[in-house]
Structures are given as C-alpha cells and as structure tokens.
Short mmCIF file of C-alpha atoms in Angstrom, two decimals:
data_model
loop_
_atom_site.label_atom_id
_atom_site.label_comp_id
_atom_site.label_asym_id
_atom_site.label_seq_id
_atom_site.Cartn_x
_atom_site.Cartn_y
_atom_site.Cartn_z
CA MET A 1 6.45 -5.77 -11.71
CA SER A 2 6.51 -4.20 -15.10
CA LYS A 3 7.90 -0.74 -15.77
CA SER A 4 4.76 -0.12 -17.80
CA THR A 5 2.51 -0.45 -14.72
CA LEU A 6 1.33 2.32 -12.41
CA TYR A 7 0.42 0.97 -8.97
CA GLN A 8 -2.28 3.01 -7.20
CA TYR A 9 -3.18 2.18 -3.62
CA GLY A 10 -6.53 3.59 -2.51
CA THR A 11 -8.45 6.16 -4.50
CA LEU A 12 -8.50 9.95 -4.44
CA ALA A 13 -12.24 9.60 -3.86
CA LEU A 14 -11.77 7.94 -0.47
CA LEU A 15 -9.96 11.03 0.81
CA VAL A 16 -12.94 13.25 -0.06
CA PRO A 17 -15.18 12.21 2.91
CA GLY A 18 -12.15 11.96 5.23
CA LEU A 19 -11.13 8.28 5.09
CA PHE A 20 -7.57 9.32 5.99
CA LYS A 21 -6.52 6.32 8.08
CA GLY A 22 -3.30 4.75 6.79
CA THR A 23 -3.95 1.17 5.69
CA LYS A 24 -0.75 0.24 3.85
CA SER A 25 2.87 0.57 4.93
CA ILE A 26 5.49 2.43 2.95
CA GLY A 27 7.57 -0.75 3.09
CA SER A 28 4.98 -2.80 1.20
CA LEU A 29 4.33 0.10 -1.16
CA LEU A 30 8.02 0.17 -2.15
CA SER A 31 7.77 -3.39 -3.48
CA HIS A 32 5.56 -1.89 -6.23
CA GLY A 33 7.74 1.09 -7.17
CA ASP A 34 10.77 3.25 -6.41
CA THR A 35 9.17 6.53 -7.47
CA GLY A 36 5.88 8.17 -6.60
CA ILE A 37 3.66 10.49 -4.57
CA GLY A 38 1.05 10.10 -1.84
CA THR A 39 -0.17 11.25 1.54
CA GLY A 40 0.30 9.94 5.09
CA ASP A 41 -1.92 8.45 7.80
CA GLY A 42 -4.36 11.17 8.90
CA LEU A 43 -3.50 13.21 5.77
CA ASP A 44 -0.11 13.64 7.47
CA GLY A 45 1.77 15.67 4.88
CA GLU A 46 2.59 15.25 1.22
CA LEU A 47 4.79 12.33 0.18
CA VAL A 48 7.46 12.00 -2.49
CA VAL A 49 9.33 8.78 -3.34
CA LEU A 50 12.53 9.24 -5.37
CA ASP A 51 15.05 6.48 -6.15
CA GLY A 52 13.41 4.21 -3.58
CA GLN A 53 13.62 6.76 -0.73
CA PRO A 54 10.30 7.95 0.69
CA TYR A 55 10.08 11.53 2.00
CA GLN A 56 7.33 13.36 3.85
CA ILE A 57 6.80 17.11 3.64
CA ASP A 58 4.88 17.67 6.86
CA GLY A 59 2.36 20.39 7.69
CA SER A 60 5.10 22.70 8.94
CA GLY A 61 7.06 22.30 5.74
CA ASN A 62 9.79 20.07 7.20
CA VAL A 63 11.08 17.32 4.94
CA ASN A 64 11.41 13.99 6.79
CA LYS A 65 12.78 10.65 5.60
CA LEU A 66 10.12 8.01 6.24
CA SER A 67 10.56 4.64 7.87
CA GLU A 68 9.11 1.49 6.29
CA ASP A 69 6.32 1.24 8.87
CA PHE A 70 4.86 4.68 8.05
CA MET A 71 1.26 4.10 6.91
CA VAL A 72 -0.55 5.63 3.93
CA PRO A 73 -4.22 5.83 2.85
CA PHE A 74 -3.41 6.77 -0.76
CA ALA A 75 -0.32 6.65 -2.97
CA ASP A 76 0.87 6.13 -6.54
CA VAL A 77 4.19 4.41 -7.25
CA HIS A 78 6.01 2.86 -10.20
CA PHE A 79 9.48 1.75 -11.19
CA ALA A 80 11.26 4.66 -12.89
CA ASP A 81 12.15 4.25 -16.57
CA TYR A 82 11.72 7.76 -17.95
CA LYS A 83 12.42 8.99 -21.47
CA ASP A 84 13.61 12.50 -22.27
CA LEU A 85 10.83 14.60 -23.82
CA PHE A 86 12.34 18.09 -24.23
CA GLU A 87 14.85 20.49 -22.67
CA LEU A 88 13.36 23.63 -21.11
CA LYS A 89 14.86 26.84 -22.51
CA ASP A 90 12.34 29.54 -21.56
CA PHE A 91 10.58 30.35 -18.33
CA ILE A 92 7.48 28.29 -17.97
CA ASN A 93 4.67 28.02 -15.41
CA PRO A 94 2.58 24.92 -14.53
CA GLN A 95 -0.15 25.50 -17.09
CA LYS A 96 2.27 26.16 -19.97
CA LEU A 97 4.39 23.18 -18.99
CA GLU A 98 1.38 20.85 -18.91
CA GLU A 99 0.19 22.15 -22.29
CA ALA A 100 3.69 21.73 -23.77
CA VAL A 101 3.94 18.14 -22.51
CA LEU A 102 0.51 17.12 -23.82
CA SER A 103 1.12 18.82 -27.18
CA LYS A 104 4.31 16.81 -27.78
CA LEU A 105 2.70 13.45 -26.90
CA ASN A 106 -0.41 11.46 -27.65
CA TYR A 107 -0.77 10.38 -24.02
CA ASN A 108 -4.08 12.15 -23.20
CA ASN A 109 -5.95 8.85 -22.85
CA ILE A 110 -3.47 6.92 -20.70
CA PHE A 111 -1.71 7.31 -17.36
CA PHE A 112 1.88 8.58 -17.48
CA SER A 113 4.44 9.86 -15.03
CA PHE A 114 6.15 13.25 -15.33
CA ARG A 115 9.53 14.20 -13.88
CA LEU A 116 11.61 17.38 -14.17
CA HIS A 117 14.81 18.18 -12.31
CA GLY A 118 15.93 21.79 -12.57
CA ASN A 119 16.62 25.10 -10.87
CA PHE A 120 13.28 26.69 -9.96
CA ASP A 121 13.30 30.50 -9.85
CA LYS A 122 10.06 30.18 -7.92
CA ILE A 123 8.34 27.23 -6.29
CA VAL A 124 5.11 27.38 -4.28
CA THR A 125 3.88 24.28 -2.46
CA ARG A 126 1.38 23.30 0.20
CA SER A 127 1.05 20.66 2.85
CA VAL A 128 -1.42 19.81 5.59
CA ASP A 129 -1.04 19.07 9.32
CA LYS A 130 -1.84 15.56 10.48
CA GLN A 131 -5.57 15.37 11.24
CA THR A 132 -7.12 13.63 14.23
CA GLU A 133 -10.26 11.50 14.34
CA PRO A 134 -13.06 12.14 13.71
CA TYR A 135 -11.45 13.22 10.45
CA PRO A 136 -12.77 16.29 8.63
CA LYS A 137 -13.59 16.21 4.92
CA LEU A 138 -10.84 16.82 2.36
CA VAL A 139 -12.07 20.30 1.37
CA GLU A 140 -12.01 21.39 5.03
CA CYS A 141 -8.34 20.40 5.19
CA ALA A 142 -7.60 22.28 1.98
CA ASP A 143 -8.98 25.40 3.65
CA LYS A 144 -6.42 24.96 6.47
CA GLN A 145 -3.39 24.07 4.34
CA ASN A 146 0.01 25.69 4.88
CA GLU A 147 1.78 27.21 1.89
CA PHE A 148 5.53 27.36 1.36
CA TYR A 149 7.45 29.66 -0.96
CA GLY A 150 10.95 29.12 -2.34
CA GLU A 151 13.30 30.98 -4.71
CA ASN A 152 16.27 29.54 -6.60
CA LYS A 153 15.60 26.00 -5.47
CA VAL A 154 17.16 23.04 -7.26
CA GLY A 155 14.77 20.13 -7.08
CA THR A 156 12.46 17.62 -8.69
CA LEU A 157 8.90 17.93 -9.93
CA ILE A 158 7.38 14.46 -9.83
CA GLY A 159 3.87 13.21 -10.44
CA TYR A 160 1.28 11.71 -12.72
CA TYR A 161 -1.20 12.47 -15.45
CA ALA A 162 -4.54 10.61 -15.41
CA PRO A 163 -7.16 10.55 -18.20
CA GLN A 164 -10.28 12.57 -17.36
CA ILE A 165 -12.52 9.46 -17.10
CA PHE A 166 -10.35 8.46 -14.10
CA ASN A 167 -11.09 11.69 -12.20
CA GLY A 168 -12.41 10.22 -8.95
CA PRO A 169 -10.25 7.12 -8.74
CA ALA A 170 -7.31 9.51 -9.40
CA VAL A 171 -6.88 13.22 -10.12
CA GLY A 172 -7.87 13.79 -13.77
CA GLY A 173 -5.03 15.69 -15.46
CA PHE A 174 -1.70 16.43 -13.75
CA HIS A 175 -1.01 15.80 -10.05
CA LEU A 176 2.49 17.06 -9.16
CA HIS A 177 4.62 17.16 -6.01
CA PHE A 178 8.03 18.84 -5.51
CA LEU A 179 11.13 18.05 -3.49
CA ALA A 180 14.23 20.27 -3.27
CA ASP A 181 17.60 18.48 -3.53
CA ASP A 182 18.66 20.03 -0.20
CA LEU A 183 15.31 19.01 1.37
CA SER A 184 14.62 22.66 2.25
CA ILE A 185 11.17 22.72 0.61
CA GLY A 186 8.64 20.39 -0.95
CA GLY A 187 4.97 19.45 -1.09
CA HIS A 188 1.94 19.50 -3.34
CA VAL A 189 2.71 21.92 -6.19
CA LEU A 190 0.65 25.13 -6.42
CA ASP A 191 2.88 27.22 -8.67
CA PHE A 192 6.40 27.47 -10.09
CA LYS A 193 8.63 29.22 -12.60
CA VAL A 194 11.48 27.27 -14.16
CA ASN A 195 13.58 27.70 -17.32
CA ASN A 196 15.96 24.77 -17.31
CA GLY A 197 15.99 21.00 -16.97
CA MET A 198 14.99 17.98 -19.03
CA VAL A 199 11.30 17.15 -19.05
CA LYS A 200 10.95 13.37 -18.73
CA VAL A 201 7.91 11.14 -19.11
CA GLN A 202 7.05 7.48 -18.64
CA PRO A 203 3.83 6.08 -20.12
CA PHE A 204 1.91 3.16 -18.60
CA ASN A 205 0.01 0.41 -20.38
CA ASN A 206 -1.47 -0.79 -17.11
CA LEU A 207 -3.06 0.73 -14.06
CA GLU A 208 -2.99 -1.60 -11.07
CA GLN A 209 -5.72 -0.15 -8.85
CA VAL A 210 -5.70 -1.60 -5.33
CA PHE A 211 -8.60 -1.19 -2.91
CA PRO A 212 -8.23 -1.16 0.91
CA THR A 213 -10.60 -4.11 1.32
CA ASP A 214 -9.41 -4.74 4.90
CA SER A 215 -10.74 -1.33 5.97
CA ASN A 216 -14.30 -1.56 7.29
CA GLU A 217 -14.57 2.21 7.10
CA PHE A 218 -13.82 2.14 3.38
CA MET A 219 -16.00 -0.89 2.65
CA GLN A 220 -19.01 0.54 4.48
CA HIS A 221 -18.80 4.18 3.42
CA ASP A 222 -21.66 5.57 1.30
CA PHE A 223 -19.85 7.53 -1.41
CA SER A 224 -23.10 8.44 -3.18
CA LYS A 225 -23.45 11.56 -1.02
CA ASP A 226 -19.89 12.81 -1.64
CA ASP A 227 -19.25 15.41 -4.31
CA VAL A 228 -16.05 13.71 -5.45
CA ASN A 229 -15.52 15.75 -8.62
CA GLY A 230 -16.22 19.02 -6.86
CA ALA A 231 -13.86 18.20 -3.99
CA ILE A 232 -11.05 17.15 -6.33
CA SER A 233 -11.28 20.33 -8.35
CA LYS A 234 -11.27 22.40 -5.15
CA ALA A 235 -8.65 20.49 -3.14
CA GLU A 236 -6.29 19.15 -5.80
CA MET B 1 -2.31 -13.91 -11.57
CA SER B 2 -4.19 -13.58 -8.33
CA LYS B 3 -7.78 -14.70 -7.89
CA SER B 4 -8.39 -11.32 -6.24
CA THR B 5 -7.61 -9.44 -9.47
CA LEU B 6 -10.06 -8.35 -12.15
CA TYR B 7 -8.33 -7.88 -15.52
CA GLN B 8 -10.00 -5.27 -17.73
CA TYR B 9 -8.77 -4.79 -21.28
CA GLY B 10 -9.82 -1.49 -22.86
CA THR B 11 -12.46 0.76 -21.34
CA LEU B 12 -16.21 1.01 -21.79
CA ALA B 13 -15.55 4.66 -22.69
CA LEU B 14 -13.59 3.75 -25.82
CA LEU B 15 -16.66 2.00 -27.24
CA VAL B 16 -18.75 5.17 -26.90
CA PRO B 17 -17.28 7.03 -29.94
CA GLY B 18 -17.00 3.77 -31.91
CA LEU B 19 -13.43 2.55 -31.30
CA PHE B 20 -14.63 -1.00 -31.96
CA LYS B 21 -11.51 -2.44 -33.62
CA GLY B 22 -10.29 -5.58 -31.85
CA THR B 23 -6.78 -5.04 -30.48
CA LYS B 24 -6.26 -8.08 -28.24
CA SER B 25 -6.72 -11.77 -28.99
CA ILE B 26 -8.95 -14.06 -26.96
CA GLY B 27 -5.91 -16.31 -26.55
CA SER B 28 -3.88 -13.65 -24.75
CA LEU B 29 -6.95 -12.62 -22.76
CA LEU B 30 -7.36 -16.17 -21.44
CA SER B 31 -3.95 -15.98 -19.77
CA HIS B 32 -5.56 -13.43 -17.43
CA GLY B 33 -8.74 -15.32 -16.59
CA ASP B 34 -11.02 -18.28 -17.28
CA THR B 35 -14.29 -16.39 -16.72
CA GLY B 36 -15.62 -13.11 -18.07
CA ILE B 37 -17.56 -11.00 -20.53
CA GLY B 38 -16.73 -8.70 -23.46
CA THR B 39 -17.47 -7.78 -27.05
CA GLY B 40 -15.85 -8.69 -30.36
CA ASP B 41 -13.96 -6.86 -33.11
CA GLY B 42 -16.38 -4.38 -34.71
CA LEU B 43 -18.76 -4.81 -31.75
CA ASP B 44 -19.26 -8.32 -33.15
CA GLY B 45 -21.66 -9.78 -30.61
CA GLU B 46 -21.65 -10.26 -26.85
CA LEU B 47 -19.02 -12.51 -25.33
CA VAL B 48 -19.12 -14.89 -22.39
CA VAL B 49 -16.14 -16.84 -21.03
CA LEU B 50 -17.00 -19.79 -18.76
CA ASP B 51 -14.50 -22.38 -17.45
CA GLY B 52 -11.89 -21.13 -19.92
CA GLN B 53 -14.16 -21.50 -22.98
CA PRO B 54 -14.97 -18.27 -24.84
CA TYR B 55 -18.38 -17.99 -26.53
CA GLN B 56 -19.85 -15.34 -28.82
CA ILE B 57 -23.54 -14.58 -29.03
CA ASP B 58 -23.67 -12.99 -32.48
CA GLY B 59 -26.09 -10.40 -33.83
CA SER B 60 -28.47 -13.11 -35.05
CA GLY B 61 -28.52 -14.75 -31.64
CA ASN B 62 -26.35 -17.74 -32.59
CA VAL B 63 -23.91 -18.94 -29.95
CA ASN B 64 -20.47 -19.66 -31.40
CA LYS B 65 -17.35 -21.08 -29.75
CA LEU B 66 -14.49 -18.66 -30.35
CA SER B 67 -11.00 -19.47 -31.57
CA GLU B 68 -7.94 -18.05 -29.81
CA ASP B 69 -7.24 -15.56 -32.62
CA PHE B 70 -10.63 -13.82 -32.31
CA MET B 71 -9.93 -10.17 -31.47
CA VAL B 72 -11.62 -7.97 -28.86
CA PRO B 73 -11.68 -4.21 -28.16
CA PHE B 74 -13.03 -4.59 -24.60
CA ALA B 75 -13.33 -7.44 -22.11
CA ASP B 76 -13.24 -8.28 -18.40
CA VAL B 77 -11.83 -11.60 -17.21
CA HIS B 78 -10.69 -13.19 -13.94
CA PHE B 79 -9.92 -16.61 -12.52
CA ALA B 80 -13.09 -18.03 -10.97
CA ASP B 81 -13.08 -18.53 -7.19
CA TYR B 82 -16.70 -17.80 -6.22
CA LYS B 83 -18.30 -18.05 -2.81
CA ASP B 84 -21.96 -18.94 -2.24
CA LEU B 85 -24.00 -15.91 -1.19
CA PHE B 86 -27.61 -17.17 -1.01
CA GLU B 87 -30.01 -19.65 -2.56
CA LEU B 88 -32.86 -18.18 -4.57
CA LYS B 89 -36.31 -19.32 -3.38
CA ASP B 90 -38.71 -16.75 -4.83
CA PHE B 91 -39.09 -15.30 -8.28
CA ILE B 92 -36.79 -12.38 -8.75
CA ASN B 93 -36.09 -9.88 -11.53
CA PRO B 94 -32.78 -8.08 -12.27
CA GLN B 95 -33.43 -5.06 -10.05
CA LYS B 96 -34.54 -7.14 -7.04
CA LEU B 97 -31.62 -9.51 -7.49
CA GLU B 98 -29.09 -6.67 -7.63
CA GLU B 99 -30.63 -5.07 -4.54
CA ALA B 100 -30.58 -8.40 -2.69
CA VAL B 101 -26.93 -8.99 -3.53
CA LEU B 102 -25.82 -5.51 -2.47
CA SER B 103 -27.88 -5.66 0.75
CA LYS B 104 -26.13 -8.87 1.86
CA LEU B 105 -22.61 -7.57 1.18
CA ASN B 106 -20.50 -4.51 1.83
CA TYR B 107 -19.05 -4.58 -1.69
CA ASN B 108 -20.50 -1.29 -3.02
CA ASN B 109 -17.05 0.34 -3.20
CA ILE B 110 -15.11 -2.47 -4.89
CA PHE B 111 -15.30 -4.54 -8.06
CA PHE B 112 -16.81 -8.00 -7.74
CA SER B 113 -18.03 -10.73 -10.03
CA PHE B 114 -21.51 -12.20 -9.92
CA ARG B 115 -22.57 -15.65 -11.13
CA LEU B 116 -25.88 -17.51 -10.97
CA HIS B 117 -26.71 -20.82 -12.58
CA GLY B 118 -30.40 -21.70 -12.61
CA ASN B 119 -33.57 -22.35 -14.55
CA PHE B 120 -34.83 -19.06 -15.95
CA ASP B 121 -38.61 -18.85 -16.44
CA LYS B 122 -37.87 -15.86 -18.64
CA ILE B 123 -34.67 -14.49 -20.12
CA VAL B 124 -34.41 -11.48 -22.44
CA THR B 125 -31.06 -10.65 -24.03
CA ARG B 126 -29.66 -8.49 -26.80
CA SER B 127 -26.74 -8.59 -29.18
CA VAL B 128 -25.47 -6.47 -32.04
CA ASP B 129 -24.41 -7.27 -35.61
CA LYS B 130 -20.76 -6.78 -36.50
CA GLN B 131 -20.25 -3.20 -37.58
CA THR B 132 -18.14 -2.06 -40.53
CA GLU B 133 -15.78 0.91 -40.73
CA PRO B 134 -16.28 3.80 -40.42
CA TYR B 135 -17.79 2.59 -37.16
CA PRO B 136 -20.93 4.28 -35.80
CA LYS B 137 -21.17 5.47 -32.21
CA LEU B 138 -22.21 3.04 -29.47
CA VAL B 139 -25.67 4.57 -28.97
CA GLU B 140 -26.40 4.21 -32.71
CA CYS B 141 -25.65 0.48 -32.41
CA ALA B 142 -27.88 0.19 -29.33
CA ASP B 143 -30.70 1.57 -31.44
CA LYS B 144 -30.17 -1.30 -33.93
CA GLN B 145 -29.69 -4.13 -31.43
CA ASN B 146 -31.47 -7.46 -31.81
CA GLU B 147 -33.40 -8.82 -28.86
CA PHE B 148 -33.85 -12.49 -27.97
CA TYR B 149 -36.50 -14.01 -25.74
CA GLY B 150 -36.33 -17.38 -23.97
CA GLU B 151 -38.56 -19.35 -21.58
CA ASN B 152 -37.54 -22.19 -19.26
CA LYS B 153 -33.87 -21.86 -20.09
CA VAL B 154 -31.21 -23.39 -17.87
CA GLY B 155 -28.13 -21.22 -17.97
CA THR B 156 -25.64 -18.89 -16.34
CA LEU B 157 -25.83 -15.22 -15.51
CA ILE B 158 -22.27 -13.93 -15.39
CA GLY B 159 -20.84 -10.45 -15.00
CA TYR B 160 -19.41 -7.72 -12.82
CA TYR B 161 -20.26 -4.93 -10.44
CA ALA B 162 -18.19 -1.74 -10.60
CA PRO B 163 -18.23 1.15 -8.09
CA GLN B 164 -19.94 4.26 -9.45
CA ILE B 165 -16.67 6.29 -9.60
CA PHE B 166 -15.53 3.77 -12.26
CA ASN B 167 -18.51 4.50 -14.53
CA GLY B 168 -16.66 5.40 -17.74
CA PRO B 169 -13.69 3.04 -17.40
CA ALA B 170 -16.32 0.33 -16.72
CA VAL B 171 -20.11 0.19 -16.35
CA GLY B 172 -20.97 1.58 -12.89
CA GLY B 173 -23.20 -0.95 -11.15
CA PHE B 174 -24.00 -4.39 -12.59
CA HIS B 175 -23.06 -5.50 -16.12
CA LEU B 176 -24.44 -8.99 -16.80
CA HIS B 177 -24.39 -11.42 -19.70
CA PHE B 178 -26.23 -14.75 -20.06
CA LEU B 179 -25.47 -18.09 -21.67
CA ALA B 180 -27.86 -21.06 -21.80
CA ASP B 181 -26.34 -24.48 -21.06
CA ASP B 182 -27.64 -25.79 -24.40
CA LEU B 183 -26.23 -22.69 -26.19
CA SER B 184 -29.73 -21.89 -27.48
CA ILE B 185 -29.72 -18.29 -26.21
CA GLY B 186 -27.37 -15.74 -24.67
CA GLY B 187 -26.20 -12.13 -24.79
CA HIS B 188 -26.27 -8.90 -22.85
CA VAL B 189 -29.01 -9.24 -20.22
CA LEU B 190 -32.07 -7.00 -20.52
CA ASP B 191 -34.52 -8.84 -18.27
CA PHE B 192 -35.14 -12.17 -16.56
CA LYS B 193 -37.28 -14.02 -14.05
CA VAL B 194 -35.70 -16.80 -12.02
CA ASN B 195 -36.57 -18.52 -8.71
CA ASN B 196 -33.81 -21.06 -8.18
CA GLY B 197 -30.04 -21.35 -8.16
CA MET B 198 -27.17 -20.35 -5.89
CA VAL B 199 -26.10 -16.71 -6.15
CA LYS B 200 -22.28 -16.60 -6.12
CA VAL B 201 -19.92 -13.66 -5.81
CA GLN B 202 -16.17 -13.10 -5.97
CA PRO B 203 -14.71 -9.81 -4.68
CA PHE B 204 -11.53 -8.24 -6.07
CA ASN B 205 -8.84 -6.32 -4.19
CA ASN B 206 -7.22 -5.26 -7.45
CA LEU B 207 -8.35 -3.92 -10.79
CA GLU B 208 -5.75 -4.42 -13.50
CA GLN B 209 -6.80 -1.86 -16.11
CA VAL B 210 -5.01 -2.33 -19.44
CA PHE B 211 -4.99 0.33 -22.16
CA PRO B 212 -4.68 -0.44 -25.90
CA THR B 213 -1.55 1.70 -26.23
CA ASP B 214 -0.64 0.13 -29.60
CA SER B 215 -3.84 1.52 -31.13
CA ASN B 216 -3.24 4.91 -32.76
CA GLU B 217 -6.98 5.41 -32.99
CA PHE B 218 -7.31 5.06 -29.22
CA MET B 219 -4.24 7.12 -28.40
CA GLN B 220 -5.28 9.99 -30.66
CA HIS B 221 -9.00 10.10 -29.97
CA ASP B 222 -10.39 13.24 -28.30
CA PHE B 223 -12.74 11.84 -25.63
CA SER B 224 -13.60 15.30 -24.29
CA LYS B 225 -16.44 15.59 -26.81
CA ASP B 226 -17.99 12.21 -25.98
CA ASP B 227 -20.87 11.99 -23.53
CA VAL B 228 -19.52 8.84 -21.91
CA ASN B 229 -21.89 8.76 -18.93
CA GLY B 230 -24.92 9.47 -21.10
CA ALA B 231 -23.99 6.78 -23.60
CA ILE B 232 -23.35 4.17 -20.90
CA SER B 233 -26.70 4.79 -19.27
CA LYS B 234 -28.43 4.57 -22.66
CA ALA B 235 -26.51 1.63 -24.17
CA GLU B 236 -25.58 -0.50 -21.16
#
C-alpha cells in the first residue's frame, strides 16, 4: 500500500441514520495503515491509531488499547510519512491552526493527514457511550456526548482534511482526534490551546474508499431521507 | 488490481470550472482497467474503453481509436467482470431502464458499472469539440454540444452508477456512454429506445479516487465559488 493513499472504510454518511454496527475488524484495518481515526461498533467511543497501536477513548473517557478483533463501522487509516510544516511559537486555537495550515499549503482540493505532538495548555474532547440496537441517529448521540477537559497535557492531535465536495463520504474540512501520551485523556477534538510542537502534514494522491457491501443494513438503507450535510455540521 | 475496484482519475467537479487539461495518459489509465468512460484533453470528445481498446467520439461525431499517449483530465475505468441481470423484452427508454436496474438490485449505495449490448431502434448522443485555453466553464460547453441521432444501431451502452453522496466527485446516479459496433455513432447518451440485449452489471466494493496532484491549476483552484451540483445536473 502506498504512503500516498488514504484508506477509508465506510462513510461518515452511514453513521447519520445510525448504521453503527461494526463490520470490519481493527486487525484487517491495520493492514491498510498504522495511523488513523475512527469509531467503534455501536458508536463505541472515539478511536486513535498511532504507530500501529489502536486506542479507544470510551464514553467515560477511559483510554483502552484495542484488540485486533474489535469491530468498526467507520475509520480512516494510512501509513505515516509526515513532513514538517511549521513549528508553533504562539498560542493557537483550532480555527487559527486550521487557517494557518491551509494558508501554508495548496492542499484545499485533496485529502491530507494532520499531526501535531505538543504540550496542550488546554484540551477539550468528547466521546460517546456504546449504543444499543435499535440504534439512534447520529445527532441524537451528539446530544448525549460526554465532554472531557484537560490542562497541561502532552499528546498528539491526529486527523484528516477532506475537500468540501467529499462532505458526506467524509467530513469536509478538518476532522481531528486527540490522545495524551499518558493516556489520561483523548477523544474527538472540540477545543484546544497549544503553543509548541511541530505541525506535520501528509498529502494523499489517492483515496481508497471501501464500502461495507456485506452489510444488508447498509446496502438496503434509503439515504435519500437523511440530512447528511446537516447532521455532519451538527455532530462533527 | 481487483475486479471489485472502480478507478476514477480526476473528479467531475474539476471539469465544472473548466480544468480540462489532460493530466494522465490513456496508456497509464489502461493499467487500471480495460473498460470505462471519460473525456479528452480540452474536453476533446467523449471516450469509451471496451475490451482494452480506447475510443474517442469527437465533436463532429467521428469515432477514433486512441493512442496510448492521448491525455485525459477525467475518466473511470475498471476490469470487466459483469454478471447478467435481465434480458430486455420490451421497448425501454433511459429512465425506465435505470429504474428497472435499481429495482432488481440493492446497489443504490455503492458504485457499479452497467453494460448493455443490443440493437437500438433509436440512439441519441452528444459530444463536444476540443476547447482551447483559456477554457470555458463546463455549462458553456454543454450549450455548444453537438448531438447525433441513430436508428437501428447495434452497439454498447457502457457506464457507471454513483451513490448520490458522491455527486460532485462523480455524477450521482447513472452516467452512460454509447458506442456502435460499426463505429458509426457514439458519445454521451441523451436518449435511446431498445428492446433486446442482456443487461449486465458489476458492483464495486472499492472506489479508488485519484487526484491530479501534479496539476498546479487543480491544486490552486478555488472550488468554493463553483456551483458543482448545479453544473452537473445541467451538463451531465
């Protein structure tokens, strides 16, 4: 597998109506990348893969190492080969960081990965408890999410940028997760403040988009009634 | 390359503002499939690839065999491995055929290829003359397209279905081209009437979406001002 390929299993859109059942194992996912983000079976937490090790930040905020048979409905992975973009010197929040990254690159129209390891003065994340069938819709889960707050946490921001025309298949714009080095906090990123660390990026020529064709629920679902764009902007 | 992979070079969206420059050769495209559709450098005609042979239906309606160094800005190819879906027995038009295909399958949420070889009582196609720089927008070319009309033509309908959330990267719904066996007519399909032939389909688990990252024009273009959905529904 090429280091210029992003492997996406499932689509963000399939989470919108609640197709949360895990249909691919972490073990088979790792053959397509050593770095990434995702969610678990039943929307069971937020996932981070770093250096080939998959972690789950569960709905209570605990960070768990995942076994190879853990199942996922949606994930993005790739083989890490980042390039340094710039060293942070001033305090920066998510919006300013995203603007700074895009302004220094011409990557608006392609997928790329983003990684930053540093000491975060403030980090705010969220995760969701595992849902049971019949699954609720994604926006209903977002209403019940748990938020976690950390100060002076050394850790890694990791995630992806997708071009706006791929909002639906993916999250248009940035989609970032966090994991503290000491595994004390992590999850889907809501806010942060950081003033140190090297911002790294990895652009992709290729998106390998994989569909869960063995899932009858996915194959038979009528997506025409789902407000995918609205749900993504609310929940992600 | 797997027979369950659709290889898409470029995006439909990049044609909308007129990024028509060919950035990949037919030769390198053929290593990813023996069957497909596309357009040429400068929006130079409609392309059909059948059994590994690439053809161009140019703006005058002539069908030309393409050499390996012919360049394309956008194309879809895959390795043919079709399954029979149903035999046509009554006259059918594009809308009825598309409805019949979708009603017999649960493929609405994935990419699949569609192929039908038969005797067409009526076939109406279009193609576009090669454009020169500075390139116009796609909808301006659609306004200047040439239409071709055939009766009693034996030939092949070939193309793809894309899920609606991929409208932008691809054409949501069906995108079909035609090529007559005697090369007397072909192009982007506008209308037809046919009552015989075996309807064949080939589903894909994977979409391999490739971006023209070596094109500065593509990398630097601001797509936020383009009405991609509007242009696709008008031009495609």
